[in-house]
Amino acid sequence: MPYELYYWDGIQGRGEFIRLALEEAGAKYIDKCRSSTGTQAMMEFLKGDHGHAQMPFAPPFLKDGELVISHVANILLYLGPKLGLVPEDEKSRLIANGLELTITDFVAEVHDTHHPISTSDYYEDQKTEAKARSTAFIKDRIPKFLGYFERMLSANPSTGSFSIGKDLTYVDLSLFQVMEGLHYAFPKAMKALVKDYPKLSALRQNVSKRPNIKAYLKSERRLPFSESGIFRHYPELDLNS
Amino acid sequence: MPYELYYWDGIQGRGEFIRLALEEAGAKYIDKCRSSTGTQAMMEFLKGDHGHAQMPFAPPFLKDGELVISHVANILLYLGPKLGLVPEDEKSRLIANGLELTITDFVAEVHDTHHPISTSDYYEDQKTEAKARSTAFIKDRIPKFLGYFERMLSANPSTGSFSIGKDLTYVDLSLFQVMEGLHYAFPKAMKALVKDYPKLSALRQNVSKRPNIKAYLKSERRLPFSESGIFRHYPELDLNS
């Protein structure tokens, strides 16, 4: 039975971290909300119509038979071994989950660059605060997070150029998406900063050339970045030129 | 060998979610940074002095022999089975991890009520924005998150009054801490809202009366809430009376 991915229709958002893992592995999955009845089906889970064990707080969530798994890091924790996207030993899996949770925190901060006051209000209603938060994000938070990921890539004792062990993991796919998103949202800032992150940049290139990812990125299944997602390009929030 | 918990000295912060699990289980652990050399030892891990496998992004992290595990949800995922604080079946563990990750997201939002613009700047430099964010947090976010946790408690088909299965889990201990923290930080708002969350309130009371937790809360090991932690009581951010 194919996996069923539930995520808001029309955006990459947090669902994209799951899509990349499924696509790299060539797994069979249904991106539920891209069908006409999918969003309605998703809302039934969120409302609790399917009971305690199938009542996630928010999308994305993955349905695999009777299991309903919510939160990106939890889904990848579950899928990683099944898709061959994490080493088998416990130590590596705990490191992978720790890294994915660091990515999770960073992605939440990316979201708040355009919504620092309220997720219920429009960006246009919090533009001044968004500029202040984005300025701090570019100055302090991008270097803190990317610096850490770069150090982890550098410190990996295995041959290869991945974050854990010698082979690609789901963490590397998520780091690819983070780098793609940052370049989309903050092109001027990234142009100025990217020289400090050669291993992350190489990883981004390497991932983009993997056959399954390359085919996915060209397909209609890969939605474009947009100003409805998490990584948004508002030129006024980017580094001042 | 006792577990070693590494977390910033002097505050409950995110370390408290780990302490509560260890204390409830009566596990042997060392709260490293409460000794004179602990913070120095912690910084060596963060700087990467101990290599790739022992290089967390941030505290809290837990050392168990050669394993170094970072992020609250990851630590609890690891400790839960060892401490008897999660059911044995995979489905329950995935639900527990999903709930803990929802708590993680909520706690990050609590932090941002007093630091909506920049974690590098003082609260006093972002008070206006903090008031706006706190207002939205009280109006929209507390009801959204607590409403979800209340629904999960209500929908649990097992007897008892816990969030998963029939026995206490680490998730329930984290929900206790969330309720304690919200009552500390936003007493007026919680006074107005708490009637909507009878099961969460009952859980809070039940957890506080458990022998090990009761003894812990009275001990010197339980640090007080303060305005250096995540849950901060700034009266001006609370509901206007």
Tab-separated table of C-alpha atoms in Angstrom:
chain	number	residue	atom	x	y	z
A	1	MET	CA	0.000	0.000	0.000
A	2	PRO	CA	1.447	3.408	-0.864
A	3	TYR	CA	2.222	5.907	1.853
A	4	GLU	CA	-0.283	8.746	2.105
A	5	LEU	CA	1.182	12.193	2.700
A	6	TYR	CA	-1.197	14.852	4.000
A	7	TYR	CA	-0.115	18.444	3.635
A	8	TRP	CA	-1.650	21.765	2.632
A	9	ASP	CA	-2.293	21.851	-1.090
A	10	GLY	CA	-0.250	24.060	-3.358
A	11	ILE	CA	2.856	24.751	-1.281
A	12	GLN	CA	6.152	23.044	-0.536
A	13	GLY	CA	6.108	24.044	3.129
A	14	ARG	CA	7.052	21.464	5.720
A	15	GLY	CA	5.639	18.717	3.517
A	16	GLU	CA	8.590	19.122	1.172
A	17	PHE	CA	11.010	17.534	3.640
A	18	ILE	CA	8.906	14.373	3.463
A	19	ARG	CA	8.460	14.499	-0.303
A	20	LEU	CA	12.222	14.689	-0.845
A	21	ALA	CA	12.813	11.550	1.227
A	22	LEU	CA	10.053	9.612	-0.528
A	23	GLU	CA	11.249	10.754	-3.952
A	24	GLU	CA	14.930	9.979	-3.341
A	25	ALA	CA	13.974	6.458	-2.249
A	26	GLY	CA	11.580	5.958	-5.149
A	27	ALA	CA	8.847	5.076	-2.640
A	28	LYS	CA	5.235	4.814	-3.683
A	29	TYR	CA	3.198	7.588	-2.118
A	30	ILE	CA	0.089	9.629	-2.665
A	31	ASP	CA	0.283	13.356	-2.109
A	32	LYS	CA	-3.279	13.371	-0.843
A	33	CYS	CA	-4.203	17.035	-0.982
A	34	ARG	CA	-3.330	17.305	-4.640
A	35	SER	CA	-6.505	15.392	-5.378
A	36	SER	CA	-9.902	17.075	-5.243
A	37	THR	CA	-11.051	15.338	-2.065
A	38	GLY	CA	-7.722	15.302	-0.229
A	39	THR	CA	-8.037	18.481	1.803
A	40	GLN	CA	-11.448	17.435	3.091
A	41	ALA	CA	-9.975	14.084	4.121
A	42	MET	CA	-7.093	15.866	5.843
A	43	MET	CA	-9.421	18.115	7.820
A	44	GLU	CA	-11.295	15.091	9.153
A	45	PHE	CA	-8.100	13.825	10.783
A	46	LEU	CA	-7.339	17.268	12.231
A	47	LYS	CA	-10.865	17.550	13.634
A	48	GLY	CA	-10.424	14.200	15.378
A	49	ASP	CA	-12.997	12.297	13.351
A	50	HIS	CA	-10.712	9.264	13.276
A	51	GLY	CA	-10.030	9.183	17.004
A	52	HIS	CA	-7.133	9.589	19.403
A	53	ALA	CA	-4.513	7.591	17.514
A	54	GLN	CA	-5.141	9.453	14.252
A	55	MET	CA	-5.477	13.050	15.430
A	56	PRO	CA	-2.387	15.075	14.542
A	57	PHE	CA	-2.018	18.682	15.643
A	58	ALA	CA	-1.166	19.915	12.160
A	59	PRO	CA	0.061	18.834	8.721
A	60	PRO	CA	2.273	17.308	7.519
A	61	PHE	CA	1.290	13.860	8.627
A	62	LEU	CA	1.871	10.484	7.043
A	63	LYS	CA	-0.560	7.610	6.958
A	64	ASP	CA	0.905	4.134	6.644
A	65	GLY	CA	-1.866	1.615	7.100
A	66	GLU	CA	-3.290	2.234	10.555
A	67	LEU	CA	-0.404	4.437	11.652
A	68	VAL	CA	-0.778	8.205	11.455
A	69	ILE	CA	2.517	9.955	12.159
A	70	SER	CA	2.810	13.703	12.615
A	71	HIS	CA	5.677	16.217	12.581
A	72	VAL	CA	8.440	16.216	9.991
A	73	ALA	CA	11.143	14.841	12.289
A	74	ASN	CA	8.857	12.084	13.566
A	75	ILE	CA	7.858	11.070	10.045
A	76	LEU	CA	11.492	10.965	8.931
A	77	LEU	CA	12.450	9.025	12.068
A	78	TYR	CA	9.861	6.463	11.001
A	79	LEU	CA	10.596	6.467	7.271
A	80	GLY	CA	14.392	6.704	7.485
A	81	PRO	CA	15.071	3.004	8.145
A	82	LYS	CA	12.331	1.842	5.756
A	83	LEU	CA	13.683	3.989	2.927
A	84	GLY	CA	17.366	3.241	3.588
A	85	LEU	CA	17.962	6.892	4.439
A	86	VAL	CA	19.646	6.526	7.831
A	87	PRO	CA	22.336	4.163	9.156
A	88	GLU	CA	21.188	1.144	11.131
A	89	ASP	CA	22.936	1.795	14.447
A	90	GLU	CA	21.154	3.568	17.294
A	91	LYS	CA	23.872	6.163	17.756
A	92	SER	CA	23.597	7.379	14.166
A	93	ARG	CA	19.819	7.486	14.350
A	94	LEU	CA	19.881	9.613	17.475
A	95	ILE	CA	22.358	11.989	15.827
A	96	ALA	CA	20.166	12.127	12.716
A	97	ASN	CA	17.079	12.910	14.781
A	98	GLY	CA	18.989	15.582	16.700
A	99	LEU	CA	20.090	17.184	13.448
A	100	GLU	CA	16.585	17.027	11.990
A	101	LEU	CA	15.229	18.703	15.129
A	102	THR	CA	17.815	21.455	14.746
A	103	ILE	CA	16.571	21.906	11.174
A	104	THR	CA	13.003	21.982	12.534
A	105	ASP	CA	13.884	24.831	14.896
A	106	PHE	CA	15.611	26.711	12.100
A	107	VAL	CA	12.636	26.322	9.758
A	108	ALA	CA	10.337	27.727	12.461
A	109	GLU	CA	12.630	30.750	12.656
A	110	VAL	CA	12.507	31.118	8.872
A	111	HIS	CA	8.719	31.216	9.126
A	112	ASP	CA	8.865	33.907	11.767
A	113	THR	CA	10.972	36.211	9.589
A	114	HIS	CA	7.749	37.058	7.762
A	115	HIS	CA	5.378	36.432	10.668
A	116	PRO	CA	7.120	37.643	13.833
A	117	ILE	CA	3.970	38.833	15.624
A	118	SER	CA	1.036	36.653	14.646
A	119	THR	CA	0.459	33.761	12.302
A	120	SER	CA	-3.198	34.821	12.162
A	121	ASP	CA	-2.407	38.184	10.595
A	122	TYR	CA	-1.114	39.006	7.145
A	123	TYR	CA	2.524	39.705	6.456
A	124	GLU	CA	1.482	43.187	5.358
A	125	ASP	CA	0.250	43.874	8.899
A	126	GLN	CA	3.642	43.084	10.463
A	127	LYS	CA	6.110	44.319	7.853
A	128	THR	CA	8.070	46.609	10.147
A	129	GLU	CA	8.573	43.870	12.712
A	130	ALA	CA	9.348	41.394	9.935
A	131	LYS	CA	12.152	43.626	8.706
A	132	ALA	CA	13.634	43.821	12.208
A	133	ARG	CA	13.385	40.064	12.702
A	134	SER	CA	14.804	39.329	9.248
A	135	THR	CA	17.746	41.629	9.881
A	136	ALA	CA	18.569	39.753	13.093
A	137	PHE	CA	17.957	36.442	11.311
A	138	ILE	CA	20.449	37.252	8.563
A	139	LYS	CA	23.014	38.684	10.978
A	140	ASP	CA	22.829	36.137	13.784
A	141	ARG	CA	20.688	33.116	13.044
A	142	ILE	CA	21.759	32.067	9.535
A	143	PRO	CA	25.425	32.037	10.625
A	144	LYS	CA	24.599	30.211	13.860
A	145	PHE	CA	22.621	27.430	12.200
A	146	LEU	CA	24.503	27.083	8.909
A	147	GLY	CA	27.772	27.353	10.821
A	148	TYR	CA	26.722	24.400	12.922
A	149	PHE	CA	25.655	22.286	9.947
A	150	GLU	CA	28.922	23.157	8.157
A	151	ARG	CA	30.915	22.073	11.223
A	152	MET	CA	28.997	18.795	11.384
A	153	LEU	CA	29.752	18.116	7.692
A	154	SER	CA	33.417	18.944	8.302
A	155	ALA	CA	33.677	16.829	11.445
A	156	ASN	CA	32.068	13.709	9.970
A	157	PRO	CA	34.876	11.149	10.169
A	158	SER	CA	33.427	9.014	7.342
A	159	THR	CA	34.543	9.418	3.770
A	160	GLY	CA	32.079	11.208	1.549
A	161	SER	CA	30.462	14.552	2.038
A	162	PHE	CA	27.338	13.811	4.041
A	163	SER	CA	26.282	14.812	7.518
A	164	ILE	CA	26.228	11.339	9.118
A	165	GLY	CA	28.145	8.257	8.069
A	166	LYS	CA	29.333	7.674	4.521
A	167	ASP	CA	25.993	7.655	2.705
A	168	LEU	CA	23.191	10.111	2.069
A	169	THR	CA	20.601	10.371	4.862
A	170	TYR	CA	17.282	12.136	5.149
A	171	VAL	CA	19.117	14.886	7.034
A	172	ASP	CA	21.139	15.683	3.905
A	173	LEU	CA	17.920	15.971	1.885
A	174	SER	CA	16.532	18.360	4.482
A	175	LEU	CA	19.740	20.425	4.402
A	176	PHE	CA	19.398	20.606	0.609
A	177	GLN	CA	15.890	22.000	1.026
A	178	VAL	CA	17.067	24.511	3.638
A	179	MET	CA	19.792	25.773	1.312
A	180	GLU	CA	17.374	25.960	-1.642
A	181	GLY	CA	14.884	27.834	0.482
A	182	LEU	CA	17.370	30.326	1.870
A	183	HIS	CA	18.710	31.090	-1.607
A	184	TYR	CA	15.134	31.659	-2.768
A	185	ALA	CA	14.079	33.830	0.164
A	186	PHE	CA	17.250	35.801	0.830
A	187	PRO	CA	19.304	35.790	-2.392
A	188	LYS	CA	21.402	38.839	-1.541
A	189	ALA	CA	22.153	37.682	1.968
A	190	MET	CA	23.066	34.217	0.761
A	191	LYS	CA	25.300	35.644	-1.950
A	192	ALA	CA	27.219	37.462	0.765
A	193	LEU	CA	27.272	34.563	3.231
A	194	VAL	CA	27.567	31.437	1.136
A	195	LYS	CA	31.361	31.498	0.859
A	196	ASP	CA	31.473	30.544	4.536
A	197	TYR	CA	29.616	27.290	3.864
A	198	PRO	CA	31.478	25.395	1.127
A	199	LYS	CA	30.458	21.949	2.354
A	200	LEU	CA	26.783	22.860	2.587
A	201	SER	CA	26.976	24.335	-0.912
A	202	ALA	CA	28.637	21.189	-2.241
A	203	LEU	CA	25.996	19.059	-0.553
A	204	ARG	CA	23.278	21.171	-2.175
A	205	GLN	CA	24.836	20.578	-5.592
A	206	ASN	CA	25.367	16.871	-4.977
A	207	VAL	CA	21.802	16.301	-3.877
A	208	SER	CA	20.389	18.211	-6.841
A	209	LYS	CA	22.256	15.870	-9.218
A	210	ARG	CA	21.065	12.592	-7.742
A	211	PRO	CA	18.957	10.930	-10.426
A	212	ASN	CA	15.718	10.625	-8.468
A	213	ILE	CA	15.970	14.129	-7.024
A	214	LYS	CA	16.905	15.602	-10.396
A	215	ALA	CA	13.874	13.981	-12.002
A	216	TYR	CA	11.641	15.089	-9.140
A	217	LEU	CA	12.792	18.709	-9.305
A	218	LYS	CA	11.889	18.805	-12.999
A	219	SER	CA	8.504	17.169	-12.482
A	220	GLU	CA	5.123	18.684	-11.742
A	221	ARG	CA	5.249	17.013	-8.362
A	222	ARG	CA	7.793	19.625	-7.240
A	223	LEU	CA	5.762	22.700	-6.453
A	224	PRO	CA	7.496	26.051	-6.833
A	225	PHE	CA	8.597	28.180	-3.913
A	226	SER	CA	6.064	30.934	-3.346
A	227	GLU	CA	4.932	33.620	-0.956
A	228	SER	CA	2.410	31.212	0.556
A	229	GLY	CA	5.071	28.875	1.897
A	230	ILE	CA	7.666	29.013	4.649
A	231	PHE	CA	10.553	30.317	2.553
A	232	ARG	CA	9.195	33.549	1.070
A	233	HIS	CA	10.982	36.029	-1.126
A	234	TYR	CA	10.071	39.511	-0.014
A	235	PRO	CA	12.899	41.674	-1.420
A	236	GLU	CA	12.458	44.209	1.375
A	237	LEU	CA	13.369	41.565	3.970
A	238	ASP	CA	16.606	40.596	2.232
A	239	LEU	CA	19.985	42.136	2.934
A	240	ASN	CA	20.037	45.773	1.901
A	241	SER	CA	22.112	46.086	-1.226
B	1	MET	CA	26.687	4.951	35.486
B	2	PRO	CA	24.350	7.883	36.112
B	3	TYR	CA	22.943	9.882	33.233
B	4	GLU	CA	24.591	13.273	32.760
B	5	LEU	CA	22.253	16.155	31.924
B	6	TYR	CA	23.850	19.241	30.419
B	7	TYR	CA	21.837	22.437	30.532
B	8	TRP	CA	22.418	26.122	31.292
B	9	ASP	CA	22.975	26.638	34.997
B	10	GLY	CA	20.374	28.374	37.134
B	11	ILE	CA	17.227	28.028	35.038
B	12	GLN	CA	14.510	25.463	34.433
B	13	GLY	CA	14.343	26.167	30.709
B	14	ARG	CA	14.149	23.252	28.327
B	15	GLY	CA	16.222	21.150	30.717
B	16	GLU	CA	13.233	20.912	33.030
B	17	PHE	CA	11.364	18.565	30.706
B	18	ILE	CA	14.238	16.094	31.084
B	19	ARG	CA	14.600	16.602	34.837
B	20	LEU	CA	10.915	15.814	35.396
B	21	ALA	CA	11.220	12.492	33.552
B	22	LEU	CA	14.380	11.492	35.419
B	23	GLU	CA	12.891	12.522	38.781
B	24	GLU	CA	9.567	10.734	38.245
B	25	ALA	CA	11.456	7.539	37.401
B	26	GLY	CA	13.870	7.914	40.301
B	27	ALA	CA	16.753	7.617	37.844
B	28	LYS	CA	20.294	8.422	38.869
B	29	TYR	CA	21.529	11.514	37.081
B	30	ILE	CA	23.959	14.352	37.457
B	31	ASP	CA	22.762	17.865	36.643
B	32	LYS	CA	26.205	18.722	35.339
B	33	CYS	CA	26.109	22.506	35.211
B	34	ARG	CA	25.163	22.795	38.852
B	35	SER	CA	28.745	21.870	39.699
B	36	SER	CA	31.548	24.407	39.416
B	37	THR	CA	33.155	22.824	36.349
B	38	GLY	CA	29.981	21.761	34.551
B	39	THR	CA	29.429	24.744	32.296
B	40	GLN	CA	33.017	24.571	31.050
B	41	ALA	CA	32.529	20.884	30.285
B	42	MET	CA	29.280	21.682	28.459
B	43	MET	CA	30.919	24.342	26.310
B	44	GLU	CA	33.560	21.853	25.162
B	45	PHE	CA	30.841	19.670	23.663
B	46	LEU	CA	29.192	22.657	21.984
B	47	LYS	CA	32.529	23.781	20.527
B	48	GLY	CA	33.011	20.329	19.036
B	49	ASP	CA	36.004	19.333	21.164
B	50	HIS	CA	34.615	15.805	21.459
B	51	GLY	CA	34.028	15.262	17.759
B	52	HIS	CA	31.142	14.728	15.376
B	53	ALA	CA	29.146	12.223	17.436
B	54	GLN	CA	29.189	14.413	20.539
B	55	MET	CA	28.567	17.871	19.093
B	56	PRO	CA	25.037	19.057	19.877
B	57	PHE	CA	23.719	22.336	18.526
B	58	ALA	CA	22.512	23.544	21.913
B	59	PRO	CA	21.602	22.401	25.432
B	60	PRO	CA	19.892	20.438	26.774
B	61	PHE	CA	21.770	17.292	25.886
B	62	LEU	CA	22.096	14.021	27.719
B	63	LYS	CA	25.228	11.905	27.987
B	64	ASP	CA	24.752	8.204	28.560
B	65	GLY	CA	28.110	6.503	28.262
B	66	GLU	CA	29.336	7.245	24.753
B	67	LEU	CA	25.965	8.497	23.534
B	68	VAL	CA	25.305	12.229	23.452
B	69	ILE	CA	21.674	12.973	22.653
B	70	SER	CA	20.372	16.459	21.936
B	71	HIS	CA	16.939	18.107	21.822
B	72	VAL	CA	14.245	17.544	24.436
B	73	ALA	CA	12.042	15.326	22.272
B	74	ASN	CA	14.997	13.201	21.161
B	75	ILE	CA	16.208	12.745	24.745
B	76	LEU	CA	12.727	11.749	25.889
B	77	LEU	CA	12.356	9.398	22.917
B	78	TYR	CA	15.534	7.707	24.129
B	79	LEU	CA	14.785	7.787	27.855
B	80	GLY	CA	11.073	6.965	27.681
B	81	PRO	CA	11.430	3.183	27.277
B	82	LYS	CA	14.359	2.977	29.721
B	83	LEU	CA	12.447	4.875	32.411
B	84	GLY	CA	9.128	3.126	31.823
B	85	LEU	CA	7.565	6.396	30.725
B	86	VAL	CA	6.074	5.340	27.397
B	87	PRO	CA	4.124	2.271	26.253
B	88	GLU	CA	6.073	-0.449	24.490
B	89	ASP	CA	4.254	-0.542	21.164
B	90	GLU	CA	5.510	1.447	18.173
B	91	LYS	CA	2.189	3.173	17.558
B	92	SER	CA	2.090	4.665	21.048
B	93	ARG	CA	5.700	5.779	20.812
B	94	LEU	CA	5.076	7.570	17.540
B	95	ILE	CA	2.048	9.300	19.046
B	96	ALA	CA	4.088	10.245	22.123
B	97	ASN	CA	6.862	11.683	19.977
B	98	GLY	CA	4.336	13.610	17.888
B	99	LEU	CA	2.803	15.077	21.034
B	100	GLU	CA	6.194	15.976	22.468
B	101	LEU	CA	7.086	17.723	19.200
B	102	THR	CA	3.851	19.692	19.412
B	103	ILE	CA	4.899	20.719	22.929
B	104	THR	CA	8.324	21.655	21.535
B	105	ASP	CA	6.734	23.982	18.992
B	106	PHE	CA	4.534	25.525	21.663
B	107	VAL	CA	7.481	26.132	23.996
B	108	ALA	CA	9.343	27.893	21.180
B	109	GLU	CA	6.318	30.169	20.787
B	110	VAL	CA	6.305	30.831	24.541
B	111	HIS	CA	9.932	31.936	24.246
B	112	ASP	CA	9.103	34.281	21.415
B	113	THR	CA	6.425	36.077	23.443
B	114	HIS	CA	9.280	37.912	25.181
B	115	HIS	CA	11.773	37.735	22.293
B	116	PRO	CA	9.789	38.206	19.072
B	117	ILE	CA	12.502	40.065	17.172
B	118	SER	CA	15.925	38.835	18.266
B	119	THR	CA	17.251	36.376	20.823
B	120	SER	CA	20.480	38.382	20.836
B	121	ASP	CA	18.788	41.507	22.173
B	122	TYR	CA	17.288	42.203	25.575
B	123	TYR	CA	13.582	41.958	26.239
B	124	GLU	CA	13.637	45.650	27.073
B	125	ASP	CA	14.674	46.396	23.477
B	126	GLN	CA	11.627	44.602	22.014
B	127	LYS	CA	8.906	45.303	24.548
B	128	THR	CA	6.418	46.818	22.124
B	129	GLU	CA	6.698	43.869	19.762
B	130	ALA	CA	6.591	41.466	22.717
B	131	LYS	CA	3.276	42.946	23.805
B	132	ALA	CA	1.832	42.475	20.327
B	133	ARG	CA	3.095	38.916	20.086
B	134	SER	CA	1.891	38.058	23.603
B	135	THR	CA	-1.548	39.437	22.829
B	136	ALA	CA	-1.805	37.182	19.785
B	137	PHE	CA	-0.339	34.287	21.772
B	138	ILE	CA	-2.997	34.595	24.484
B	139	LYS	CA	-5.805	35.112	22.002
B	140	ASP	CA	-4.922	32.510	19.384
B	141	ARG	CA	-2.061	30.246	20.321
B	142	ILE	CA	-2.841	29.199	23.900
B	143	PRO	CA	-6.350	28.105	22.844
B	144	LYS	CA	-5.039	26.343	19.747
B	145	PHE	CA	-2.389	24.309	21.576
B	146	LEU	CA	-4.145	23.717	24.900
B	147	GLY	CA	-7.339	22.961	23.020
B	148	TYR	CA	-5.523	20.246	21.117
B	149	PHE	CA	-3.963	18.715	24.223
B	150	GLU	CA	-7.352	18.806	25.969
B	151	ARG	CA	-8.939	17.026	23.006
B	152	MET	CA	-6.228	14.368	23.073
B	153	LEU	CA	-6.798	13.783	26.787
B	154	SER	CA	-10.538	13.538	26.159
B	155	ALA	CA	-10.183	11.209	23.191
B	156	ASN	CA	-7.813	8.759	24.861
B	157	PRO	CA	-9.828	5.520	24.878
B	158	SER	CA	-7.898	4.052	27.827
B	159	THR	CA	-9.108	4.404	31.372
B	160	GLY	CA	-7.229	6.950	33.432
B	161	SER	CA	-6.569	10.561	32.695
B	162	PHE	CA	-3.350	10.546	30.727
B	163	SER	CA	-2.560	11.545	27.175
B	164	ILE	CA	-1.556	8.106	25.818
B	165	GLY	CA	-2.585	4.715	27.108
B	166	LYS	CA	-3.602	4.085	30.714
B	167	ASP	CA	-0.399	5.095	32.487
B	168	LEU	CA	1.618	8.249	32.910
B	169	THR	CA	4.077	8.998	30.088
B	170	TYR	CA	6.803	11.576	29.640
B	171	VAL	CA	4.304	13.573	27.584
B	172	ASP	CA	2.120	14.032	30.671
B	173	LEU	CA	5.116	15.315	32.638
B	174	SER	CA	5.833	17.803	29.865
B	175	LEU	CA	2.181	18.920	29.823
B	176	PHE	CA	2.412	19.469	33.600
B	177	GLN	CA	5.437	21.712	33.042
B	178	VAL	CA	3.648	23.622	30.272
B	179	MET	CA	0.671	24.272	32.537
B	180	GLU	CA	2.905	25.303	35.446
B	181	GLY	CA	4.819	27.627	33.171
B	182	LEU	CA	1.769	29.247	31.620
B	183	HIS	CA	0.238	29.882	35.040
B	184	TYR	CA	3.527	31.467	36.133
B	185	ALA	CA	3.984	33.614	33.038
B	186	PHE	CA	0.412	34.605	32.257
B	187	PRO	CA	-1.600	34.275	35.504
B	188	LYS	CA	-4.439	36.588	34.445
B	189	ALA	CA	-4.819	35.018	31.042
B	190	MET	CA	-4.772	31.539	32.504
B	191	LYS	CA	-7.324	32.505	35.122
B	192	ALA	CA	-9.651	33.524	32.302
B	193	LEU	CA	-8.874	30.552	30.060
B	194	VAL	CA	-8.335	27.614	32.366
B	195	LYS	CA	-12.009	26.678	32.675
B	196	ASP	CA	-11.814	25.475	29.071
B	197	TYR	CA	-9.164	22.893	29.963
B	198	PRO	CA	-10.478	20.767	32.847
B	199	LYS	CA	-8.565	17.648	31.858
B	200	LEU	CA	-5.273	19.487	31.532
B	201	SER	CA	-5.887	21.103	34.911
B	202	ALA	CA	-6.662	17.737	36.486
B	203	LEU	CA	-3.519	16.279	34.912
B	204	ARG	CA	-1.485	19.142	36.348
B	205	GLN	CA	-2.852	18.402	39.832
B	206	ASN	CA	-2.372	14.654	39.491
B	207	VAL	CA	1.233	14.973	38.385
B	208	SER	CA	2.053	17.404	41.212
B	209	LYS	CA	0.874	14.834	43.757
B	210	ARG	CA	2.911	11.910	42.512
B	211	PRO	CA	5.372	11.061	45.298
B	212	ASN	CA	8.578	11.510	43.326
B	213	ILE	CA	7.409	14.694	41.644
B	214	LYS	CA	6.081	16.112	44.900
B	215	ALA	CA	9.423	15.483	46.602
B	216	TYR	CA	11.294	16.947	43.649
B	217	LEU	CA	9.209	20.124	43.551
B	218	LYS	CA	10.025	20.725	47.222
B	219	SER	CA	13.722	20.029	46.799
B	220	GLU	CA	16.575	22.359	45.915
B	221	ARG	CA	16.940	20.467	42.664
B	222	ARG	CA	13.787	22.209	41.375
B	223	LEU	CA	14.927	25.656	40.346
B	224	PRO	CA	12.348	28.436	40.502
B	225	PHE	CA	10.728	29.972	37.455
B	226	SER	CA	12.447	33.258	36.676
B	227	GLU	CA	12.839	35.960	34.074
B	228	SER	CA	15.936	34.228	32.720
B	229	GLY	CA	13.987	31.169	31.594
B	230	ILE	CA	11.504	30.413	28.855
B	231	PHE	CA	8.344	31.037	30.867
B	232	ARG	CA	8.761	34.612	32.115
B	233	HIS	CA	6.346	36.659	34.131
B	234	TYR	CA	6.297	40.175	32.778
B	235	PRO	CA	2.976	41.591	34.050
B	236	GLU	CA	2.746	43.952	31.083
B	237	LEU	CA	2.609	40.977	28.687
B	238	ASP	CA	-0.267	39.282	30.507
B	239	LEU	CA	-3.934	39.805	29.729
B	240	ASN	CA	-4.997	43.358	30.468
B	241	SER	CA	-7.091	43.321	33.607
